[in-house]
Short mmCIF file of C-alpha atoms in Angstrom, two decimals:
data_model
loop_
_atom_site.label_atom_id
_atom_site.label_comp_id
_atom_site.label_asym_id
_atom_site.label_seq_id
_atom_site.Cartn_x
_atom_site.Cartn_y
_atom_site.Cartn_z
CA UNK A 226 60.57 125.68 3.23
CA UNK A 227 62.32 128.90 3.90
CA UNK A 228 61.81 130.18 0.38
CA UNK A 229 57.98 129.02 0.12
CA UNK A 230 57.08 130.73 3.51
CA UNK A 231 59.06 134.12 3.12
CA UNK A 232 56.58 134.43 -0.32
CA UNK A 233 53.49 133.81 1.87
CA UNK A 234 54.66 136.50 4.02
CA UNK A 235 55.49 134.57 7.21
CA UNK A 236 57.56 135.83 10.13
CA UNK A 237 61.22 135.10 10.67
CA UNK A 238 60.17 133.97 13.81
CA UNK A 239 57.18 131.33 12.59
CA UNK A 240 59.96 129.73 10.21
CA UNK A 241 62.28 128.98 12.92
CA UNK A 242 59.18 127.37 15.09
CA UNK A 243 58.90 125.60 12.21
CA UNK A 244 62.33 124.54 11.57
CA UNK A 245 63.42 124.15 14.95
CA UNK A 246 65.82 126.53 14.71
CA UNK A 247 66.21 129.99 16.48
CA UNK A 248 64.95 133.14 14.23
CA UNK A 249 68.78 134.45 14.42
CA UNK A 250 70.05 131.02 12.17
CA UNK A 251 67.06 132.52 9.97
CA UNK A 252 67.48 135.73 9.42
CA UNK A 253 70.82 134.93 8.85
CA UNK A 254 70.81 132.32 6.44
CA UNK A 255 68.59 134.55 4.41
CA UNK A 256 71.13 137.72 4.61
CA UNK A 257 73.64 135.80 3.25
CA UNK A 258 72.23 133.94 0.27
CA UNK A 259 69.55 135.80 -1.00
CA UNK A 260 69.89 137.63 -4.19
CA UNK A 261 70.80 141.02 -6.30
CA UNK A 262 67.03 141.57 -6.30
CA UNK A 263 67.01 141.44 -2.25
CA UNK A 264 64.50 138.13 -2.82
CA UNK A 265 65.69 134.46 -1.30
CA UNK A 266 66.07 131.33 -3.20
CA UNK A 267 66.59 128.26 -2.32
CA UNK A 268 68.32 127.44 -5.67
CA UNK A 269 70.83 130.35 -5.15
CA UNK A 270 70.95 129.59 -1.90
CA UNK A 271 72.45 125.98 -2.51
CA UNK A 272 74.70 127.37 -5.31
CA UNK A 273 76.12 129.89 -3.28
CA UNK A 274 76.88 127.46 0.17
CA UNK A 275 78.41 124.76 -2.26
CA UNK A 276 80.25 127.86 -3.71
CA UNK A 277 81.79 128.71 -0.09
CA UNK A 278 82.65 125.13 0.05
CA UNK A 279 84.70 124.47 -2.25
CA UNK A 280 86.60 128.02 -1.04
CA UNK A 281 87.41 126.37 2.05
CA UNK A 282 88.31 123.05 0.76
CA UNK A 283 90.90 125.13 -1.80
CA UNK A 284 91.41 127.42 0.77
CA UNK A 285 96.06 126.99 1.81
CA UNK A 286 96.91 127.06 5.63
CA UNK A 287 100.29 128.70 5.91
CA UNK A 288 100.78 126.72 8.94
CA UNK A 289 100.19 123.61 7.24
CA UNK A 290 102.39 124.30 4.11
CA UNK A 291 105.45 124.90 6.20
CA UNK A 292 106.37 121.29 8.04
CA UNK A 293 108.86 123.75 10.15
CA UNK A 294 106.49 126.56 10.94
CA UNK A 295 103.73 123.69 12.15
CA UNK A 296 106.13 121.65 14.74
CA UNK A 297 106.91 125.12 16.45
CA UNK A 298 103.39 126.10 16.37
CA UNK A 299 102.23 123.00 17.51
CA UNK A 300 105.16 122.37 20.00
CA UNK A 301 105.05 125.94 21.50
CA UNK A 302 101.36 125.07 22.07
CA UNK A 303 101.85 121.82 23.90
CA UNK A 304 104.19 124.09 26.23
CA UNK A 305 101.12 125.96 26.87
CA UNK A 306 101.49 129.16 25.22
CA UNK A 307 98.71 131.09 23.77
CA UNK A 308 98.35 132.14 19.97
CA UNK A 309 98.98 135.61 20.27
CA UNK A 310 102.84 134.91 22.33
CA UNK A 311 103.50 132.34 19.77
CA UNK A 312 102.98 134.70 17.02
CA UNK A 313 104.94 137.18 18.94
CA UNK A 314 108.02 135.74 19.95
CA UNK A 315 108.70 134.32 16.42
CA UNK A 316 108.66 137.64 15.19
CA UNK A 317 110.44 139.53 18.07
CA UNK A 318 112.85 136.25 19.42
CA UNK A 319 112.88 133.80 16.27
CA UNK A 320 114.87 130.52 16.76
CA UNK A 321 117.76 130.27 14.32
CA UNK A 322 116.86 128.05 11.73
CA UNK A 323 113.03 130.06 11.76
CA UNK A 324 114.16 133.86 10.98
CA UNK A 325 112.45 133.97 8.15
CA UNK A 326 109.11 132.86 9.01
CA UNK A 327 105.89 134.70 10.51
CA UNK A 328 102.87 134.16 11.73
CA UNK A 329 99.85 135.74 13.26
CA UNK A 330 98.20 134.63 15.85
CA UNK A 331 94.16 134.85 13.50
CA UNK A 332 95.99 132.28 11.36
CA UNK A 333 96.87 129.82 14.50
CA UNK A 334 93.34 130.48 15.28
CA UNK A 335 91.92 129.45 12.43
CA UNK A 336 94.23 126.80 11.88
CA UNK A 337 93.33 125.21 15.23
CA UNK A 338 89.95 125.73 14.54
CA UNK A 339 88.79 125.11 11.09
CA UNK A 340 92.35 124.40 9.44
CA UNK A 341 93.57 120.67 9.62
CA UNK A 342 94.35 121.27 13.26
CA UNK A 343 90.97 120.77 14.17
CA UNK A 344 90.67 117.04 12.89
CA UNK A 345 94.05 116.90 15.51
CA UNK A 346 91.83 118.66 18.57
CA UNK A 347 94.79 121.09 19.22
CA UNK A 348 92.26 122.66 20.93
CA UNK A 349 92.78 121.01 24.22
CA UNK A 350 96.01 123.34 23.79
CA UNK A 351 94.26 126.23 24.47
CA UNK A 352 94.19 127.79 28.17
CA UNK A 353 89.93 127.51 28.08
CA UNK A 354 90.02 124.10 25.52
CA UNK A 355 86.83 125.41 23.52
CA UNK A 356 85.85 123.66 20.96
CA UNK A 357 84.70 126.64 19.67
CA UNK A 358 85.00 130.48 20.82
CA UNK A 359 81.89 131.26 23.16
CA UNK A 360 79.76 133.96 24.09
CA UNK A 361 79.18 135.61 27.39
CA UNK A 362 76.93 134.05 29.51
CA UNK A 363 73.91 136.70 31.08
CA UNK A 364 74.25 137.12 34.38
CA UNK A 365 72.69 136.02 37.56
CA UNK A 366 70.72 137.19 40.22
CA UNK A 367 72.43 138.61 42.64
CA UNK A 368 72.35 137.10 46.64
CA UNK A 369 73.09 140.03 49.03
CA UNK A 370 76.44 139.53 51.11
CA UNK A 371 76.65 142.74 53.92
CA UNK A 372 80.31 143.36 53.42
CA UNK A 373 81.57 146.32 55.87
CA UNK A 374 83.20 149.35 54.48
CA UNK A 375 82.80 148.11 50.84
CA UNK A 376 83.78 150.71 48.32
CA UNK A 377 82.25 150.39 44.68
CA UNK A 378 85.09 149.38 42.21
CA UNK A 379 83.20 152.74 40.19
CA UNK A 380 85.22 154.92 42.63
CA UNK A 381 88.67 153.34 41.64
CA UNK A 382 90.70 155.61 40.25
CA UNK A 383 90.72 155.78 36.26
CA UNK A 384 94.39 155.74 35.99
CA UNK A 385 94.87 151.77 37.47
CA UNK A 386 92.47 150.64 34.20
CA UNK A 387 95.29 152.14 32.43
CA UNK A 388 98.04 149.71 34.13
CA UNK A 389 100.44 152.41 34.20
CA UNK A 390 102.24 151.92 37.77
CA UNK A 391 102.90 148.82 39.72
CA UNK A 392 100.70 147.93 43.10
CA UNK A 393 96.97 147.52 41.73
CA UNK A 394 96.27 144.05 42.56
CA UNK A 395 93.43 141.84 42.05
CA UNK A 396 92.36 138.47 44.17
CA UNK A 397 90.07 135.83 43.85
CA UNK A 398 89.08 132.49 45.26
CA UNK A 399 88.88 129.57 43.23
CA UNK A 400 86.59 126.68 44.45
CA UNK A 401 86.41 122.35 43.57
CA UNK A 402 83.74 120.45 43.10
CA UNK A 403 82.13 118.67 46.13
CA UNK A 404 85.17 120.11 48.55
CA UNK A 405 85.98 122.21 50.75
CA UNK A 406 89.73 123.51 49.78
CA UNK A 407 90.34 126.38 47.06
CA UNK A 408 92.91 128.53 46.06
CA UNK A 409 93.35 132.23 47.02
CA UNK A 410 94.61 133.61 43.97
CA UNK A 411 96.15 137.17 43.78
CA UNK A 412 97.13 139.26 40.67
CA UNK A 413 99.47 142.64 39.54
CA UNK A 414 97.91 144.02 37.06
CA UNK A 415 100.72 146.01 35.45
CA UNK A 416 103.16 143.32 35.72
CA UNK A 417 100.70 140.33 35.33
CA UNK A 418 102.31 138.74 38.50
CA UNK A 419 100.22 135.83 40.09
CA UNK A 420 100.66 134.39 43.82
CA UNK A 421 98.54 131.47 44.83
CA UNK A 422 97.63 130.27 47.87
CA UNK A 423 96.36 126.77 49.56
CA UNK A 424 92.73 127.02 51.76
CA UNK A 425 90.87 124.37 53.81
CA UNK A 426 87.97 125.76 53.64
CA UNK A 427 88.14 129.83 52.33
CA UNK A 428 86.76 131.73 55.52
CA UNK A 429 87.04 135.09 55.51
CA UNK A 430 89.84 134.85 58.20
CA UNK A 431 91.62 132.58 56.01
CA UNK A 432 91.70 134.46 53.13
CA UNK A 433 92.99 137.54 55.03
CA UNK A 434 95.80 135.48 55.93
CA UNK A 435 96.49 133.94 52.26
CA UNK A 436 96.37 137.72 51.27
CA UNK A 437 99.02 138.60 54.00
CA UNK A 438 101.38 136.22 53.09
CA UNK A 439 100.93 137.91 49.52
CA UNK A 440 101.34 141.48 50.75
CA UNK A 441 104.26 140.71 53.12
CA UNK A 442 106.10 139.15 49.91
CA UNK A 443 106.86 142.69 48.49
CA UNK A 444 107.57 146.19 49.09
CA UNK A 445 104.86 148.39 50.73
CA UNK A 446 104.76 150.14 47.44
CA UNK A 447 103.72 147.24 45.58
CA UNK A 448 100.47 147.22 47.38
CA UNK A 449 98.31 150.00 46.93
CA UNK A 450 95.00 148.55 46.09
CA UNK A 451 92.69 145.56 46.17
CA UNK A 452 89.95 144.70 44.32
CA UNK A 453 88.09 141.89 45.15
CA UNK A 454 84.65 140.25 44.18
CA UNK A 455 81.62 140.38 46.96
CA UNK A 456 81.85 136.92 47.83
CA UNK A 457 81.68 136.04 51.92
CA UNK A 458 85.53 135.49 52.33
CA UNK A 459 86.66 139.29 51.72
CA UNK A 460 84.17 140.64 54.83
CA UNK A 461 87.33 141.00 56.48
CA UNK A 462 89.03 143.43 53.88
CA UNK A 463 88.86 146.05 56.53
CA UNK A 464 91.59 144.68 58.78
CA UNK A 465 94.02 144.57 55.72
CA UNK A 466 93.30 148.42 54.81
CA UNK A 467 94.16 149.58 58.38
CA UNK A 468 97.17 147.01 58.81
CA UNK A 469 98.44 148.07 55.08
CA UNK A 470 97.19 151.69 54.28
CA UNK A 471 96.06 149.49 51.20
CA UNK A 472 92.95 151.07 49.31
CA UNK A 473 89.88 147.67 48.63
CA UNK A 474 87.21 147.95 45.56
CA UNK A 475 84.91 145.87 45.28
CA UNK A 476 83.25 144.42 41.96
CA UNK A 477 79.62 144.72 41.08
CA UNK A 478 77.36 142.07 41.33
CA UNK A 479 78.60 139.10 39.11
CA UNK A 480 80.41 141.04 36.96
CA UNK A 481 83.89 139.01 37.43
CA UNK A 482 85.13 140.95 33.82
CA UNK A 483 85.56 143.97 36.18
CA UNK A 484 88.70 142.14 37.23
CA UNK A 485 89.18 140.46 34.54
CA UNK A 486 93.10 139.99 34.95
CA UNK A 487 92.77 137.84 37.82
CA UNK A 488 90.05 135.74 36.27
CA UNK A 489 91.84 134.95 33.24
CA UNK A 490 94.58 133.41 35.17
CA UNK A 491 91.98 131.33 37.02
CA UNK A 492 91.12 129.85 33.46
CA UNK A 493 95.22 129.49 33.21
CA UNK A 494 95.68 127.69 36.43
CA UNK A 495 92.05 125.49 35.51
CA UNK A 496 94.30 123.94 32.82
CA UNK A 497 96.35 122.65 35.54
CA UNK A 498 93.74 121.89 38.47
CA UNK A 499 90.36 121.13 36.43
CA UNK A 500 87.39 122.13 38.57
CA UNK A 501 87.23 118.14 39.58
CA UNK A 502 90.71 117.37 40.28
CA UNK A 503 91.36 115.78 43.64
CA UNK A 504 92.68 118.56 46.49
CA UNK A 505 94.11 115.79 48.64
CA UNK A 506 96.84 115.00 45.76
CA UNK A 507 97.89 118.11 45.40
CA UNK A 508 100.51 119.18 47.32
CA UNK A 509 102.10 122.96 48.02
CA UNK A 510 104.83 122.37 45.99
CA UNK A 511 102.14 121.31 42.89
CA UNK A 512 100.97 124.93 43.39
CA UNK A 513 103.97 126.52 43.64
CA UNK A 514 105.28 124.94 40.49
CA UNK A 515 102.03 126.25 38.85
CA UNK A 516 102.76 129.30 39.69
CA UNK A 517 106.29 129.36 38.50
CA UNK A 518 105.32 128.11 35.50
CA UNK A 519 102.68 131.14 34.89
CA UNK A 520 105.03 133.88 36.29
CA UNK A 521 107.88 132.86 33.76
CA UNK A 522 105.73 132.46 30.54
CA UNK A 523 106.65 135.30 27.92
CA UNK A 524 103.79 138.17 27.81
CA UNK A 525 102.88 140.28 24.53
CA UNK A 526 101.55 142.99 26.98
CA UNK A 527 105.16 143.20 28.88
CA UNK A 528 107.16 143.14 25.43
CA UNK A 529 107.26 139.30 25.11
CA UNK A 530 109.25 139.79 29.07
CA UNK A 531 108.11 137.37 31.86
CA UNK A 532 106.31 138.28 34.65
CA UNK A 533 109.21 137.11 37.16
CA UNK A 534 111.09 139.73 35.18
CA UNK A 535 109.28 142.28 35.04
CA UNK A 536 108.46 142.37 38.62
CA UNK A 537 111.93 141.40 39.83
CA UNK A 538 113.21 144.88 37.72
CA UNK A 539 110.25 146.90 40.09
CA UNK A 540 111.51 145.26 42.93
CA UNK A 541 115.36 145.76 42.31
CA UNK A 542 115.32 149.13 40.60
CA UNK A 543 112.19 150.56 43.33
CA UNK A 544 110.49 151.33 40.34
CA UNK A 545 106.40 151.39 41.60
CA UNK A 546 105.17 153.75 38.79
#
């Protein structure tokens, strides 16, 4: 059908109305399998996608060639590590009987995903369990909040994208469905620390107080900015920048990737507390443990350290840049 309507001169666009299929699958199904001569066939077509085929039915998995190298990969996985720290710590911290063997973290990838570990769903692994990697969604509209004092995250000084000294934090709230308690998450973005606090119901009072407790934990140094989304519970940012000398940015408009550190670990801690678990069962020591468990998992970014030990050297050594 393709073939017989690109001769009669009909749009990309027509075909796919036709075919039920979006122009893009189109155009690129043409792109890839049409010929020397720039024309499309649907005989070539079908030669050359059997072709690719039987590549990826021949195609050798290192991971699944080595029995050893899989149970790591697949146990350090269950632990909750991500590809790119597995990948890392065998090459950097290898355990004895491994020395010899590497692996990168593209090749856990693709074994999870279109290697034999996808007929296993070690997906569900993964800190976002995709089935399959996603694009960003367009945003939304946005719903005006009046937020005193706000300063535009496009003021923040260049140097705390660069993560070079310690006391740029980041903080967001992370809601249930059908209930009123969330989390008050906060986040270090040179030494990837988390802290996560217990609401009732996320006022803005509330949250002040969650971010207190966070502030109060460490040095004054520590803290020398916040940024935070516009949502209704950081209206009271103000009292925390007199109380603290502590500089507050604020994100645009649904555009969480500004902060992106802080919602990444959200998608961490959702692999504990799914968006429909039950509040009422969860206790503070749950959360705590939660956040243990994130604050002592080996980093690439900190040289395969923890974030407990990195920030435990800042705090011992008064190291804040």
């Amino acid at each position: 059908m393709i073939e017989i309507r690109l001769k009669s001169h009909v749009s990309l666009r027509d075909i796919g109305r036709v075919l039920h299929r979006n122009h893009g699958v189109v155009s690129r199904e043409v792109a890839r399998n049409k010929g020397k001569d720039g024309i499309y066939s649907a005989v070539l077509a079908e030669e050359k996608a059997e072709a690719r085929r039987r590549r990826n039915r021949n195609r050798r998995c290192k991971i699944d060639e080595d029995p050893v190298l899989r149970a790591h990969v697949l146990r350090e996985l269950r632990r909750g590590l991500k590809p790119h720290v597995i990948a890392g710590r065998l090459k950097h911290y290898p355990p004895l009987n491994m020395e010899e063997c590497s692996v990168s973290h593209e090749t856990i990838f693709q074994w999870i995903y279109t290697g034999k570990g996808r007929f296993e769903n070690v997906y569900k692994y993964l800190v976002f369990q995709q089935r399959k990697r996603r694009k960003r969604r367009v945003g939304r509209r946005w719903k005006k909040i009046c937020i005193p004092e706000r300063t535009s995250i496009h003021v923040r000084p260049e140097g705390i994208n660069e993560r070079k000294e310690y006391g740029h934090w980041e903080t967001d709230s992370m809601v249930f469905s059908k209930q009123k308690p969330r989390l008050s998450v906060q986040y270090e973005r040179k030494a990837k620390y988390v802290m996560i606090h217990r609401l009732s119901d996320g006022t803005a009072k509330e949250t002040e107080e969650a971010l207190m407790k966070s502030i109060l934990s460490f040095p004054t140094p520590l803290w020398k900015t916040l940024t935070l989304d516009n949502g209704k519970e950081g209206v009271s940012h103000g009292n925390l920048r007199r109380a603290f000398n502590l500089e507050t940015y604020f994100c645009d408009p649904y555009a969480s990737y500004q902060k992106g550190g802080v919602e990444q670990t959200n998608g961490i801690i959702r692999r504990f507390l799914p968006r429909d678990t039950d509040m009422s069962r969860i206790t503070d020591q749950d959360i705590y443990e939660i956040q243990e468990k994130i604050n002592n998992t080996p980093r690439r970014s900190l040289g395969y350290k923890t974030p407990e030990e990195v920030m435990a050297e800042a705090c011992g050594q008064g190291v804040v840049h």
